[in-house]
XYZ file of C-alpha atoms in Angstrom:
783
model
C 50.408 93.279 95.142
C 49.615 92.047 99.154
C 47.809 94.067 101.511
C 50.901 94.051 104.037
C 52.936 95.930 100.893
C 49.840 98.243 100.477
C 49.593 99.262 103.865
C 53.758 99.571 103.673
C 52.965 102.030 100.735
C 50.316 103.835 102.367
C 52.386 104.498 105.559
C 55.168 106.037 103.429
C 52.794 108.052 101.798
C 52.236 109.454 105.497
C 55.602 109.437 106.498
C 56.481 111.700 103.507
C 53.401 114.321 104.112
C 55.244 114.378 108.079
C 58.671 115.143 106.164
C 57.101 117.882 104.410
C 55.236 119.402 107.153
C 58.330 119.324 109.617
C 60.707 120.700 106.460
C 57.604 123.662 106.235
C 57.670 124.265 110.378
C 61.513 124.206 110.221
C 62.936 126.098 107.328
C 59.771 128.172 106.301
C 57.645 128.992 109.052
C 61.022 128.498 111.496
C 59.172 127.620 114.688
C 60.403 128.304 117.853
C 59.385 126.405 120.862
C 57.648 128.105 123.748
C 59.525 129.300 126.784
C 56.756 130.665 128.797
C 56.529 129.015 132.142
C 52.582 130.113 132.493
C 51.779 127.435 129.866
C 52.537 124.630 132.088
C 50.023 126.089 134.792
C 46.482 125.666 135.401
C 43.769 127.428 133.662
C 41.523 129.259 136.495
C 38.582 126.393 135.989
C 35.874 128.439 138.585
C 36.884 132.196 138.376
C 37.931 133.761 135.033
C 38.316 137.199 136.905
C 40.272 135.668 139.327
C 42.828 134.275 135.916
C 42.577 137.559 134.312
C 43.796 139.468 137.379
C 46.880 137.243 137.292
C 47.850 137.344 134.101
C 47.089 141.118 133.719
C 49.896 141.353 136.648
C 52.285 138.925 135.159
C 51.845 140.641 131.789
C 52.608 143.872 133.377
C 55.910 142.936 134.285
C 56.687 140.519 131.247
C 58.280 143.600 129.047
C 59.970 145.153 132.107
C 63.790 145.018 132.828
C 64.854 146.582 135.642
C 68.596 147.153 135.769
C 70.322 149.141 139.009
C 73.888 150.449 138.506
C 75.478 150.875 142.100
C 78.840 152.365 143.306
C 79.747 153.977 146.541
C 79.983 157.278 144.943
C 77.116 158.936 143.169
C 79.003 160.521 140.484
C 80.656 157.211 139.720
C 77.166 155.564 139.579
C 76.326 157.987 137.170
C 78.774 157.462 134.700
C 78.498 153.874 134.850
C 75.122 154.200 134.190
C 75.482 156.763 131.343
C 77.899 153.799 130.091
C 75.084 151.222 130.378
C 72.726 153.124 128.628
C 74.889 154.631 125.827
C 75.135 151.020 124.569
C 71.444 150.087 124.430
C 70.817 153.488 122.755
C 71.970 152.090 119.848
C 69.380 150.054 119.727
C 66.055 151.726 119.970
C 64.388 148.667 117.834
C 65.113 146.512 121.358
C 64.338 148.698 123.965
C 62.571 151.909 125.423
C 63.564 154.143 128.216
C 61.787 156.697 129.813
C 63.621 159.989 130.309
C 63.916 161.680 133.521
C 64.261 165.430 133.672
C 62.028 168.731 134.834
C 59.553 168.761 131.705
C 58.695 164.986 132.605
C 57.887 165.736 136.052
C 55.923 168.572 135.372
C 54.070 166.460 132.745
C 53.213 163.775 135.925
C 52.208 166.719 137.993
C 49.693 168.430 135.509
C 46.770 166.165 136.334
C 46.599 166.547 139.771
C 47.415 170.121 140.013
C 43.928 170.779 138.067
C 41.914 168.640 140.717
C 44.102 169.254 143.648
C 41.154 170.310 146.290
C 39.873 166.544 146.135
C 43.370 164.849 146.786
C 43.901 164.253 150.627
C 45.712 161.858 152.671
C 44.141 159.813 155.226
C 45.874 161.740 157.771
C 45.347 165.112 156.178
C 41.370 164.141 156.205
C 41.359 163.089 159.790
C 43.350 166.421 160.953
C 40.229 168.585 158.927
C 37.680 166.921 161.231
C 39.520 167.427 164.259
C 41.997 169.733 164.406
C 40.797 173.400 165.093
C 41.258 176.380 163.103
C 44.602 177.645 164.616
C 45.978 174.505 163.482
C 45.555 175.064 159.905
C 46.417 178.611 160.556
C 50.118 177.996 161.920
C 50.562 175.481 158.867
C 49.937 178.119 156.194
C 52.365 180.404 157.931
C 54.899 177.812 158.468
C 54.872 177.089 154.740
C 54.973 180.732 153.737
C 57.950 181.421 155.886
C 59.995 178.213 156.375
C 62.984 178.456 154.229
C 62.243 174.874 153.219
C 59.349 174.068 153.398
C 59.348 170.593 150.627
C 59.018 170.477 147.116
C 58.008 173.363 145.330
C 54.506 172.104 143.557
C 53.003 175.490 142.213
C 52.831 179.253 144.044
C 52.015 179.369 147.789
C 48.896 180.862 147.073
C 47.536 177.748 144.940
C 48.307 175.301 147.908
C 48.522 177.918 151.452
C 47.682 174.949 153.626
C 50.115 172.240 151.761
C 47.332 169.881 151.289
C 48.347 168.966 147.613
C 52.060 169.028 148.503
C 51.478 166.407 151.464
C 49.422 164.246 149.154
C 51.967 164.361 146.662
C 54.754 163.630 149.107
C 52.652 160.226 150.346
C 52.469 159.106 146.489
C 55.956 159.107 146.636
C 56.304 157.245 149.518
C 54.666 154.405 147.525
C 58.463 153.744 146.192
C 62.007 154.941 147.412
C 63.018 156.026 144.208
C 63.772 159.638 143.502
C 64.938 161.872 140.460
C 68.184 163.275 141.105
C 70.234 165.007 138.525
C 68.455 163.522 135.693
C 68.312 159.925 137.070
C 66.461 157.885 138.969
C 68.109 157.453 142.571
C 67.609 155.021 145.254
C 70.504 153.954 147.684
C 70.912 151.160 150.805
C 73.784 151.584 153.465
C 76.742 150.559 151.187
C 75.695 151.614 147.792
C 74.018 154.708 145.338
C 72.216 153.154 142.658
C 71.134 154.750 139.512
C 67.643 152.730 138.451
C 67.259 152.081 134.553
C 63.685 151.216 134.091
C 63.784 149.616 130.389
C 60.690 148.501 128.352
C 61.209 145.511 125.782
C 60.062 146.296 122.410
C 60.257 142.545 121.531
C 58.259 139.684 123.175
C 60.232 138.575 126.257
C 59.269 134.779 125.514
C 60.404 134.575 122.120
C 63.616 133.172 121.682
C 64.582 135.510 118.907
C 64.380 138.075 120.887
C 66.720 136.383 123.626
C 69.342 135.907 121.345
C 69.316 139.379 120.127
C 68.633 140.842 123.874
C 70.922 139.056 126.217
C 74.436 140.044 124.586
C 73.364 143.451 124.290
C 72.686 143.580 127.796
C 76.123 141.870 128.389
C 77.814 144.136 126.089
C 76.027 147.081 128.281
C 77.045 145.593 131.699
C 80.401 145.255 130.460
C 80.839 149.155 129.052
C 79.738 149.990 132.765
C 82.636 148.031 134.239
C 85.177 149.571 132.242
C 83.913 153.139 132.692
C 83.856 152.114 136.773
C 85.345 148.949 137.393
C 83.938 148.745 141.255
C 80.645 149.271 139.850
C 77.788 146.747 140.959
C 75.624 145.642 138.733
C 71.702 144.132 139.342
C 69.297 142.900 136.741
C 65.871 141.646 136.916
C 63.118 141.011 134.335
C 61.409 137.822 132.849
C 63.163 137.774 129.927
C 65.888 136.504 131.797
C 64.783 133.827 133.756
C 63.107 132.807 130.166
C 66.460 132.654 128.470
C 67.892 130.804 131.666
C 65.019 128.223 131.302
C 65.395 128.139 127.457
C 69.400 127.283 127.713
C 68.722 124.944 130.656
C 66.153 122.893 128.286
C 67.949 123.104 125.366
C 70.845 121.515 126.920
C 68.599 118.571 128.429
C 66.808 117.893 125.074
C 70.412 117.657 123.658
C 71.852 115.358 126.600
C 68.850 113.267 127.189
C 68.130 112.924 122.812
C 71.461 112.174 122.308
C 72.380 110.494 125.332
C 69.111 107.870 124.849
C 70.408 107.235 120.892
C 73.598 106.446 121.689
C 72.595 104.276 124.388
C 70.554 102.341 121.845
C 72.957 102.144 119.233
C 75.732 100.436 121.511
C 72.680 98.126 123.328
C 71.809 97.253 119.755
C 75.337 96.382 118.184
C 76.436 94.442 121.051
C 72.650 92.460 120.483
C 72.848 92.298 116.881
C 76.271 93.155 115.561
C 74.739 94.313 112.585
C 73.519 98.156 112.002
C 70.304 96.964 110.045
C 68.273 96.801 113.371
C 69.864 99.873 114.482
C 69.009 102.111 111.744
C 65.608 100.325 111.760
C 64.999 101.325 115.447
C 66.510 104.731 114.934
C 63.973 104.771 111.839
C 61.011 103.873 113.974
C 61.901 106.577 116.795
C 62.879 109.474 114.066
C 59.385 108.844 112.340
C 57.502 109.026 115.959
C 59.369 112.108 116.827
C 58.454 113.267 113.423
C 54.733 112.621 113.385
C 53.830 113.785 117.641
C 55.718 117.065 116.204
C 53.565 117.826 113.550
C 50.715 116.622 114.936
C 50.745 118.508 118.326
C 51.981 121.725 116.262
C 48.227 121.322 114.084
C 46.564 120.575 117.987
C 48.382 123.367 119.854
C 49.569 125.958 117.586
C 52.693 126.033 119.522
C 55.316 123.468 121.428
C 56.542 124.338 124.799
C 60.259 123.847 124.965
C 59.909 121.487 128.181
C 57.539 119.305 126.059
C 60.559 118.563 123.825
C 62.614 117.524 127.127
C 60.085 115.367 128.053
C 59.751 114.163 124.503
C 63.222 113.695 124.431
C 62.490 110.746 126.789
C 60.277 108.882 124.479
C 62.909 107.552 123.053
C 63.526 105.226 125.591
C 59.851 103.930 125.083
C 59.379 103.936 121.667
C 61.967 101.713 120.884
C 60.168 98.948 122.677
C 57.961 97.768 119.525
C 60.889 97.419 117.481
C 62.847 95.799 119.570
C 60.167 93.065 120.712
C 59.937 92.446 116.423
C 63.559 92.001 116.255
C 64.146 89.788 118.869
C 61.479 87.379 118.005
C 62.827 87.761 114.409
C 66.115 86.640 115.950
C 64.666 83.668 117.402
C 62.596 82.728 114.563
C 63.206 79.931 112.285
C 63.920 81.150 108.583
C 60.662 79.345 107.337
C 58.601 81.760 109.009
C 58.658 84.833 107.117
C 58.270 88.268 108.908
C 54.629 88.789 107.705
C 53.806 85.688 109.281
C 55.715 86.315 112.785
C 53.808 89.691 112.780
C 50.881 88.499 112.672
C 51.803 86.295 115.729
C 52.987 88.903 117.639
C 50.278 91.493 116.571
C 48.042 90.836 119.461
C 50.752 91.506 122.122
C 51.856 94.400 120.336
C 48.749 96.054 120.158
C 48.141 95.649 124.039
C 51.312 96.639 124.723
C 50.795 100.297 122.822
C 47.191 100.296 124.218
C 48.894 100.217 127.604
C 51.277 102.709 127.447
C 49.175 105.318 125.962
C 46.645 104.752 129.052
C 49.971 105.360 131.205
C 50.155 108.623 129.052
C 46.905 109.986 129.158
C 46.993 110.044 132.782
C 48.808 113.192 132.316
C 46.194 114.499 130.074
C 43.816 114.285 132.814
C 45.595 117.299 134.648
C 44.150 120.498 134.114
C 47.751 121.728 133.210
C 48.324 122.484 129.708
C 51.711 121.768 129.342
C 51.143 118.325 130.842
C 48.203 117.642 128.456
C 50.618 118.879 125.455
C 53.299 116.622 127.026
C 50.960 113.641 127.135
C 49.374 114.092 123.413
C 53.064 114.649 122.124
C 54.373 111.453 123.675
C 51.136 109.213 122.809
C 51.470 110.198 119.600
C 55.117 109.440 119.343
C 54.400 106.292 120.578
C 51.495 105.118 118.179
C 53.328 106.734 115.076
C 56.613 104.759 116.102
C 54.152 101.568 116.355
C 53.036 102.156 113.278
C 56.528 102.347 111.461
C 57.113 98.756 113.280
C 53.815 97.046 111.783
C 53.906 98.258 108.413
C 57.730 98.687 107.563
C 59.540 96.390 109.254
C 58.520 93.264 107.701
C 59.028 94.348 104.416
C 62.325 95.702 105.009
C 63.592 92.512 107.028
C 61.620 89.730 105.259
C 62.356 86.589 105.839
C 66.305 86.678 107.150
C 67.391 85.969 110.228
C 69.754 88.304 112.196
C 72.514 87.693 113.995
C 73.020 87.876 117.571
C 76.182 88.686 119.801
C 77.791 86.938 122.958
C 75.293 89.651 125.259
C 72.644 87.912 123.682
C 73.770 84.345 124.695
C 75.182 85.237 128.138
C 71.990 87.363 129.040
C 69.622 84.609 127.853
C 71.088 82.121 129.918
C 70.557 84.317 133.387
C 67.039 83.696 132.672
C 67.480 79.661 133.792
C 69.061 80.778 137.176
C 66.495 83.411 138.180
C 64.183 82.765 141.267
C 60.577 82.039 140.246
C 57.977 82.534 143.024
C 56.067 79.323 143.969
C 53.653 78.658 146.643
C 56.333 77.928 149.600
C 57.927 78.783 152.577
C 60.164 81.426 150.989
C 57.936 83.273 148.800
C 55.757 83.495 152.230
C 58.731 84.816 153.971
C 59.807 87.199 151.055
C 56.240 88.463 150.644
C 56.498 89.273 154.639
C 59.677 91.301 154.578
C 58.330 93.281 151.609
C 55.264 94.177 153.048
C 57.043 95.482 156.094
C 60.054 97.050 154.153
C 57.546 98.807 151.490
C 55.278 99.524 154.413
C 58.257 101.312 156.461
C 59.562 103.153 153.492
C 56.060 104.467 152.217
C 55.096 105.470 155.787
C 58.258 107.743 155.532
C 57.426 109.535 152.511
C 56.099 113.575 152.597
C 54.631 115.752 150.626
C 55.720 119.045 148.474
C 53.444 120.379 146.069
C 54.926 123.851 145.578
C 54.342 125.277 142.242
C 58.118 126.471 142.260
C 59.295 123.467 141.590
C 58.102 123.363 138.006
C 61.263 125.971 137.751
C 64.595 126.753 139.223
C 66.253 129.935 137.848
C 69.891 130.070 138.205
C 71.302 131.405 141.966
C 72.393 134.504 140.463
C 69.105 135.634 139.174
C 67.096 135.079 142.251
C 69.670 137.055 144.322
C 69.558 140.052 141.737
C 65.821 139.694 142.345
C 65.748 139.494 145.964
C 68.322 142.412 146.311
C 66.214 144.468 143.644
C 62.635 143.977 145.242
C 64.447 144.743 148.790
C 65.840 148.128 147.616
C 62.479 149.381 145.349
C 60.241 147.692 147.939
C 58.339 146.817 145.032
C 54.796 144.296 145.585
C 54.997 140.457 144.705
C 52.830 140.095 141.687
C 51.373 136.682 143.140
C 49.839 137.740 146.384
C 47.462 140.679 146.295
C 43.640 141.580 146.889
C 41.373 141.215 144.124
C 38.588 143.712 144.325
C 35.181 143.415 142.270
C 31.991 145.768 141.800
C 29.153 146.306 139.268
C 31.015 149.833 138.549
C 34.080 151.763 138.564
C 32.942 153.679 141.447
C 31.922 150.612 143.660
C 35.285 149.131 143.252
C 36.865 152.526 144.299
C 34.616 152.748 147.369
C 35.534 149.203 148.244
C 39.309 149.752 147.935
C 39.057 152.405 150.249
C 37.233 150.482 153.135
C 40.178 147.696 152.480
C 42.760 150.298 152.413
C 41.539 151.642 156.195
C 42.178 148.134 157.345
C 45.580 147.866 155.510
C 46.799 151.413 157.425
C 46.798 149.332 160.306
C 48.976 146.444 159.405
C 51.375 149.037 158.396
C 51.442 150.804 161.575
C 51.626 147.342 162.833
C 54.851 146.749 160.615
C 52.874 143.803 159.223
C 53.238 145.408 155.997
C 55.454 148.534 154.522
C 52.587 149.659 151.985
C 50.227 149.253 149.449
C 49.411 150.521 145.886
C 45.968 150.715 144.672
C 44.261 153.237 141.834
C 42.296 154.886 144.608
C 45.445 155.884 145.842
C 45.597 157.954 142.629
C 41.789 158.191 141.892
C 39.733 158.647 144.900
C 36.098 157.463 144.634
C 33.560 160.143 143.327
C 32.093 159.984 147.113
C 35.519 160.195 148.845
C 36.262 163.237 146.510
C 32.894 165.081 147.047
C 33.110 164.646 150.528
C 36.438 165.846 150.745
C 35.579 169.163 148.763
C 32.770 169.418 151.571
C 35.331 168.984 154.280
C 37.733 171.594 152.859
C 34.884 174.147 151.909
C 33.518 173.924 156.056
C 36.873 174.061 157.536
C 39.468 176.035 155.498
C 37.270 178.283 153.319
C 34.368 179.134 155.706
C 33.553 182.543 156.750
C 35.774 183.451 159.670
C 37.827 180.083 158.824
C 41.767 179.769 158.618
C 41.579 181.201 155.107
C 40.174 184.557 156.396
C 42.637 184.189 159.280
C 45.319 183.790 157.091
C 44.797 187.177 155.067
C 44.392 189.123 158.421
C 47.884 187.647 159.351
C 49.315 188.692 156.123
C 47.590 191.787 155.427
C 45.674 190.904 152.158
C 42.751 192.089 151.603
C 38.934 190.849 150.640
C 40.039 190.472 146.624
C 43.246 188.033 147.635
C 40.803 185.975 149.745
C 38.434 185.805 146.939
C 40.919 184.657 143.810
C 42.462 182.223 146.409
C 39.126 180.802 147.521
C 38.307 180.574 143.786
C 41.382 179.237 142.948
C 41.106 176.309 145.368
C 37.307 175.787 144.274
C 38.526 175.811 140.426
C 40.714 172.860 141.193
C 38.088 170.975 142.804
C 36.346 169.261 139.924
C 36.387 165.520 140.334
C 39.439 163.417 138.848
C 37.953 160.460 136.947
C 39.710 157.077 136.124
C 39.356 157.628 132.406
C 40.965 161.100 132.305
C 44.138 159.392 134.916
C 44.529 156.572 132.856
C 45.031 158.358 129.292
C 48.020 159.932 130.988
C 51.522 159.173 131.213
C 51.414 159.333 135.356
C 49.053 156.299 134.897
C 51.867 154.278 133.213
C 53.395 152.303 136.032
C 50.000 152.008 137.942
C 47.363 150.604 135.020
C 48.334 147.056 135.567
C 46.224 147.388 138.949
C 43.337 148.129 137.096
C 41.227 145.791 135.213
C 38.112 147.567 134.059
C 34.929 146.260 132.891
C 35.125 142.407 132.920
C 32.975 139.391 133.236
C 30.067 142.122 133.696
C 31.507 144.249 135.998
C 34.446 146.028 137.167
C 38.041 144.824 139.190
C 41.219 146.033 140.796
C 43.983 144.867 142.104
C 45.650 146.004 145.383
C 49.015 144.706 145.596
C 51.305 144.735 148.990
C 54.773 146.241 149.467
C 57.137 144.505 152.057
C 54.689 141.223 152.668
C 56.656 138.531 154.935
C 55.444 134.985 154.578
C 55.083 135.183 158.641
C 52.613 138.256 158.333
C 50.324 136.228 155.642
C 47.821 134.842 157.875
C 47.216 138.152 159.429
C 46.894 140.175 156.151
C 44.518 137.994 154.442
C 42.140 138.676 157.630
C 41.665 142.499 156.345
C 39.401 141.290 153.624
C 36.987 139.431 156.251
C 33.510 140.820 155.941
C 34.194 143.408 152.945
C 32.127 142.899 149.972
C 33.839 142.110 146.800
C 37.370 142.313 148.433
C 39.183 138.818 147.784
C 42.657 137.576 148.865
C 44.808 136.081 146.088
C 48.052 133.855 146.853
C 48.638 132.361 143.041
C 51.538 130.419 144.443
C 49.536 128.986 147.282
C 46.208 128.237 145.205
C 48.378 126.215 142.314
C 50.661 124.621 144.738
C 47.065 123.684 146.405
C 45.918 122.522 143.193
C 48.946 120.317 142.488
C 48.135 118.664 145.606
C 44.545 118.053 144.697
C 45.183 116.168 141.610
C 48.177 114.254 143.379
C 45.065 112.546 145.175
C 43.688 112.413 142.306
C 45.758 110.919 140.015
C 46.766 108.480 142.784
C 43.056 107.129 142.512
C 43.207 107.407 138.647
C 46.129 105.425 138.860
C 44.543 102.849 140.665
C 41.749 102.792 138.396
C 44.292 102.502 135.378
C 45.083 99.339 136.836
C 41.594 97.995 136.521
C 41.081 99.677 132.993
C 44.415 97.865 132.048
C 43.400 94.416 133.993
C 40.037 94.472 131.739
C 41.899 95.197 128.405
C 44.075 92.041 129.173
C 42.053 89.616 130.601
C 40.436 88.205 127.652
C 43.602 87.346 125.936
C 45.555 86.411 129.504
C 42.987 84.842 131.503
C 43.789 83.596 135.138
C 47.561 84.498 134.102
C 46.300 88.417 133.609
C 47.476 89.069 137.653
C 50.926 87.786 136.333
C 50.973 90.691 133.830
C 49.918 93.630 136.343
C 51.663 92.271 139.172
C 55.291 93.021 138.585
C 54.468 96.987 137.726
C 52.521 97.122 140.847
C 55.143 95.781 143.131
C 57.984 98.028 141.347
C 55.384 100.828 142.017
C 55.190 100.180 145.813
C 58.785 99.524 146.051
C 59.441 102.778 144.281
C 57.706 104.656 146.583
C 59.198 102.838 149.718
C 62.911 103.742 148.289
C 61.915 107.524 147.680
C 60.418 107.418 151.326
C 63.899 105.884 152.605
C 65.556 108.478 150.405
C 63.394 111.205 152.420
C 62.025 112.696 149.246
C 58.568 114.287 148.961
C 56.263 113.206 147.062
C 54.533 115.342 144.268
C 52.283 115.262 141.478
C 54.853 114.292 138.796
C 56.176 111.026 140.888
C 52.582 109.915 140.519
C 52.382 110.661 137.023
C 55.615 108.957 136.673
C 53.600 105.826 137.990
C 50.831 106.231 135.790
C 53.536 106.034 132.902
C 55.498 102.854 134.729
C 51.838 101.008 134.482
C 51.961 101.134 130.809
C 55.909 100.455 130.424
C 55.947 97.762 132.831
C 52.880 96.027 131.504
C 54.672 95.779 128.275
C 57.569 93.652 130.024
C 54.790 91.458 131.275
C 53.135 91.035 127.937
C 56.490 90.215 126.652
C 57.001 87.355 129.070
C 53.484 85.982 129.089
C 53.583 86.049 125.447
C 56.191 83.196 125.562
C 55.446 81.301 128.689
C 58.553 78.798 128.330
C 61.570 79.958 129.955
C 63.766 77.864 127.436
C 62.503 80.904 124.946
C 65.043 83.454 125.800
C 62.956 86.076 123.081
C 61.094 88.014 125.775
C 63.943 88.007 128.464
C 66.172 89.510 125.696
C 63.278 92.163 124.641
C 62.730 92.908 128.285
C 66.692 93.351 129.128
C 66.997 95.430 125.681
C 63.758 97.936 126.364
C 64.383 98.320 129.957
C 67.846 99.419 129.568
C 67.364 102.232 127.400
C 64.311 102.878 129.280
C 66.216 102.962 132.208
C 68.897 105.198 130.632
C 66.269 107.450 128.768
C 64.594 108.274 132.260
C 67.767 108.176 134.015
C 69.310 111.172 132.002
C 66.030 112.717 132.600
C 66.334 112.489 136.224
C 69.690 114.900 135.802
C 67.427 117.415 134.920
C 67.746 120.699 136.810
C 64.017 121.073 136.631
C 62.827 119.118 139.614
C 59.661 118.338 138.692
C 61.247 116.667 135.679
C 64.074 115.237 138.005
C 61.131 113.637 139.887
C 59.809 111.974 136.617
C 63.096 111.122 135.456
C 63.821 109.055 139.318
C 60.841 107.484 139.469
C 60.971 105.945 136.118
C 64.581 105.266 136.725
C 63.778 103.234 140.009
C 60.513 101.777 138.829
C 61.692 100.252 135.743
C 64.717 98.773 136.983
C 62.462 97.098 139.407
C 59.906 95.707 137.203
C 62.958 94.196 134.711
C 64.074 92.352 138.096
C 60.728 91.490 139.086
C 59.176 90.384 135.956
C 60.779 87.045 135.790
C 59.769 85.854 138.724
C 56.323 85.931 137.930
C 56.611 83.852 134.685
C 54.187 80.993 134.720
C 56.027 77.783 136.525
C 55.578 75.596 133.283
C 53.651 76.214 129.905
C 50.589 74.454 131.490
C 50.685 75.535 134.580
C 46.864 76.602 136.458
C 47.422 79.541 138.414
């Protein structure tokens, strides 16, 4: 048995293993691609606490779905909301809703009533220090005799000065939502809404869960509209965005993958007029995709849906090796068998693989897990496709020649009329024009590294999210203050120092409010100081409490009972006690607890607009352990930094590829690289003329263009005689398929993938046009 046959059988065993593993993944394990956009974001390299805080905020929102059912009339809004809720009640396995009733509110207040003497607002604390006894005596009498003195939170004797009720009212101001008729109520100038906060019992990022939840939400919405046709429905939640991204990505996988395959089939048919070359190319691509998926799953434990979208464009590159072999088989004499032909082509084929893998590995140098997975998937796909060509194509084709169609003859003849660069005046003029035009185009390039380019949700989801955020005055989960300390008490104290500064910003209308754990559980130092202040100002001999007794004809026994009752509620409220109660549910995401040898919390801001960010972040100046976090700006900064970094890496990659090619091509090496380098510069210029903003994904595409474009340079230099149309045919077919594949990627609705696809489309087309110009003038010419 020959060595080539042994390798073919060995590769057949590998392919059988791949088929078995893929069957296990899809049929037994039933894998579902990952749709979590967070998986694409960079891991915080320097600060694990900061990264944990961001994940904490995101995770808190991930399982929530918030629904607003609105109508001009409150009764209509309630009727529509009840119809919506009734539909969801049938699927208790998917959703959990918190009932709103008197018992819920009583349970919420019970913990705080036990510690009410230590719970004061900042305004109350200032008034206790500044106002005379008569102020508090008048306040207590007004509360006693007023027909309506605010919500009833126990007997008047339990809170005669209204301190606890004032604190509760301030806590209620953290949200515009109010209980009403057993529902949660919020309104704007036009409509009244019922708020339905829902908690998912299934993972929001699971495609299986999305397939169950979204039809149910649509059914519930239809029921609400049937009950009240003129109602308005606002829905927001991570699962809605994840489902939209999944649907978009799934559609793009089909469009790009099927479009690329159809293009390859048509081109191969016009070139060879035979199904055998088509089936061989599809075989190599299929094995490449199977191998990439299997190994990626083993390495990462999951595969992101965007990896499959990007991997679908791999079809446009993986076919290069097979096309190169088939074109050479087409031109070869019948006396040369396929193993001998492969031996002659193997050096060039090996260099093309190495160059392409170097291009893809540029993506792996970024801090983005999603991009690294895309790079590994694509590089592995190329390796498996290349091995299929090397191990199987010679055996499957044998010594037979292939037919060629009219397209081959017409296209091949074009090479004779293609211009060639020579040391003459025309070349000099062309070079000057290129430098001037390209320089002006590149100078027009801007830059945009906004992380939001990674995903573009549907407009209706964005509109609903914006309207809901305004109605609920909800804080953003990506801009907040991170507060750290050696103990939980230190963290709470630092929060209080920060809040004192934020109160000034609220007064200046820079923000509308903030959410902080110390709003609910003041530091032990603050609670002790407040107790002492109340005892000194309100409960002391001759103070407001005794004056109140005289005004209401109460005796010393009443005074003692009231004083003892108040002091009984003066025990410090602890974080542990608060976090154990249902009242803490909406705020638990603000407390990170013990982490990385210390403690940390989050202070989230409400009503923050972009124009106020610069002023707000100054609130942390000089406060130890307090840090402003703007995750969008931070990740965008990382994108910008890596855009610049990868630009230098791309230049370094040219040096690496030059060194790789030099032993084979010597003084002609520059001819292999020049077409790709010029095409890259021209692509940047065209992007500049098109008023495009440069981003990381343009640079990463140029890295991949290096790997693809060098293939074409190698094809042409391996056959320097212009009378041999074989390399020109291989370049044309490969370039056409790559353009089709990445051109379809350029139709992606994800701006980052669109930028990648557009850059590859322009760059590949330009390399195709330029590469014949750098062929050797004749086989024996000296450069």
